[in-house]
Amino acid sequence: MPLEFAQRIRRIPSYPVAAGYELGDDVAMLASNESCFAPLPAVVEAARRVIDGSHRYPDPSYWRLRSALAERYGLPPERIALGNGSCDILLAAGEALLEPGAEVVYSWPAFSVYPHLAATSGARAIEVPLDAAERHDLDAMLSEVTVATRLVLICNPNNPTSTAVGLDEVERFLDQVAPNVCVILDEAYVEFSLLLGDPHASVELLRRYPNLVLLRTFSKVYGLAGLRVGYALCGSVDFRAAVDQVRQPFYLGIGAQAAALEALRHQDEVERRVERTLAHRLALEDGVRGLGLWVAESDANFIWVLLPEEADESDVVSGLAERRVLVRAGKALGREGAMRVTVGTDAENERFIAALAEILG
Ligand SMILES: Cc1ncc(COP(=O)(O)O)c(C=O)c1O
């Protein structure tokens, strides 16, 4: 007899994981919005140094990293949540806030993990279409907020479409949402955004909106995707306490903590990497537009490209893979006929443009 699983296992969608790892080296990895820069040597060294103490569990209060983030953003450490990647905090937020009868509102297409929150909890997902420029339509989202809404997710800049909405728009939205509704501003790519400016700017909103949570990560700008460290800057201690309550105590290994702590000490280099990424992105966008394709107004380290109507999306994506370039097909991300391309090194980007030009003829 087969195992009998919980009902919700049938509802939970499979996350569209990146494929192509079997292709080995010399592949342009443009499918997961990672940094094209390896971690700094000092960061790698910090992680190495603590491995000697691996016979001990990590400090379950994660005190050093939380204090460093608290100091950087001027918040009490009790309002900093940490996680095994920011996904961990996102899923914990779903578990802590949602249940059958509750609603979660988010735009679509947005980050592929959002549908999991409703599916695992039995809450109702309200997916609001993006506007014609592939941006969040905050007015439309607001009109979907009801007494049943427990959580609103705003992905800013949005994955997969790369677009951002200004903080003035976010603020207007927050002014109109009841204070008992949790609003998570998912800012995985905030450091790349020129529209949002300084990553400290949205932190100011936390002072006025205790229902707000800023979700951030070391996976993107800090180049630590493989170590899995995310964090949330919380408007209230309650959110942090609740997401800690629903998770195992040791979600962050000692190497990950040490690397993240060291990474925070190198902000000048982080900014230089942002500048280089944005310069690479401009060249990438020029190359794609030069092929006559529409590219969304990017404010992140990736671009969103609409394919010509006559092109078959899966043929394009598999044609790129045959040429050792991995990108993400729009269909897997909620919009067929598009693709999401991470900004790589100049060489990777050039390989992508040359391959795409060949495929589209
Ligand atoms: C918008 C957004 N939020 C959150 C995450 C999760 O990142 P991580 O779990 O690596 O911190 C990602 C990853 O791609 C993302 O694109």
Coordinates of N, CA and C and ligand atoms in Angstrom, one line a residue, residues 85-87 111 114 155 159 186 188-189 217 219-220 228-229, ligand 1:
G85 N 18.3 31.2 4.2 CA 17.9 31.9 3.0 C 16.6 32.7 3.4
S86 N 16.2 33.7 2.6 CA 15.0 34.4 2.9 C 13.8 33.6 2.7
C87 N 13.9 32.6 1.8 CA 12.8 31.7 1.6 C 12.3 31.0 2.9
F111 N 7.6 36.1 -7.3 CA 8.5 35.0 -6.9 C 7.8 33.7 -6.7
Y114 N 5.8 32.2 -3.6 CA 4.6 32.7 -3.0 C 3.4 31.8 -3.0
C155 N 6.8 42.2 -4.1 CA 8.2 41.8 -4.5 C 8.8 43.1 -5.2
N159 N 10.7 39.8 -8.9 CA 11.2 38.6 -9.7 C 9.9 37.9 -10.2
D186 N 9.3 42.2 -0.2 CA 10.4 41.3 -0.5 C 11.5 42.0 -1.3
A188 N 14.7 41.2 -2.1 CA 15.9 40.4 -2.3 C 16.9 41.2 -3.2
Y189 N 16.4 42.1 -4.1 CA 17.3 42.7 -5.1 C 17.4 44.2 -4.8
T217 N 18.3 39.3 1.7 CA 19.1 38.1 1.5 C 20.6 38.4 1.3
S219 N 22.0 36.2 -0.6 CA 22.2 35.3 -1.7 C 22.5 36.1 -3.0
K220 N 22.1 37.4 -3.1 CA 22.2 38.1 -4.3 C 23.4 39.0 -4.3
R228 N 23.2 30.1 2.0 CA 21.8 30.2 2.5 C 21.7 31.1 3.8
V229 N 21.7 32.4 3.6 CA 21.4 33.3 4.7 C 20.5 34.4 4.2
Ligands
LIG1 C1 12.2 37.9 -4.8 C2 13.0 36.8 -4.1 N1 12.8 36.7 -2.8 C3 13.4 35.7 -2.1 C4 14.3 34.9 -2.7 C5 14.9 33.8 -1.9 O1 16.3 34.0 -1.8 P1 17.1 33.2 -0.7 O2 16.2 32.1 -0.1 O3 18.3 32.7 -1.4 O4 17.5 34.2 0.3 C6 14.5 35.0 -4.1 C7 15.5 34.1 -4.7 O5 15.6 34.0 -5.9 C8 13.9 36.0 -4.8 O6 14.0 36.2 -6.1

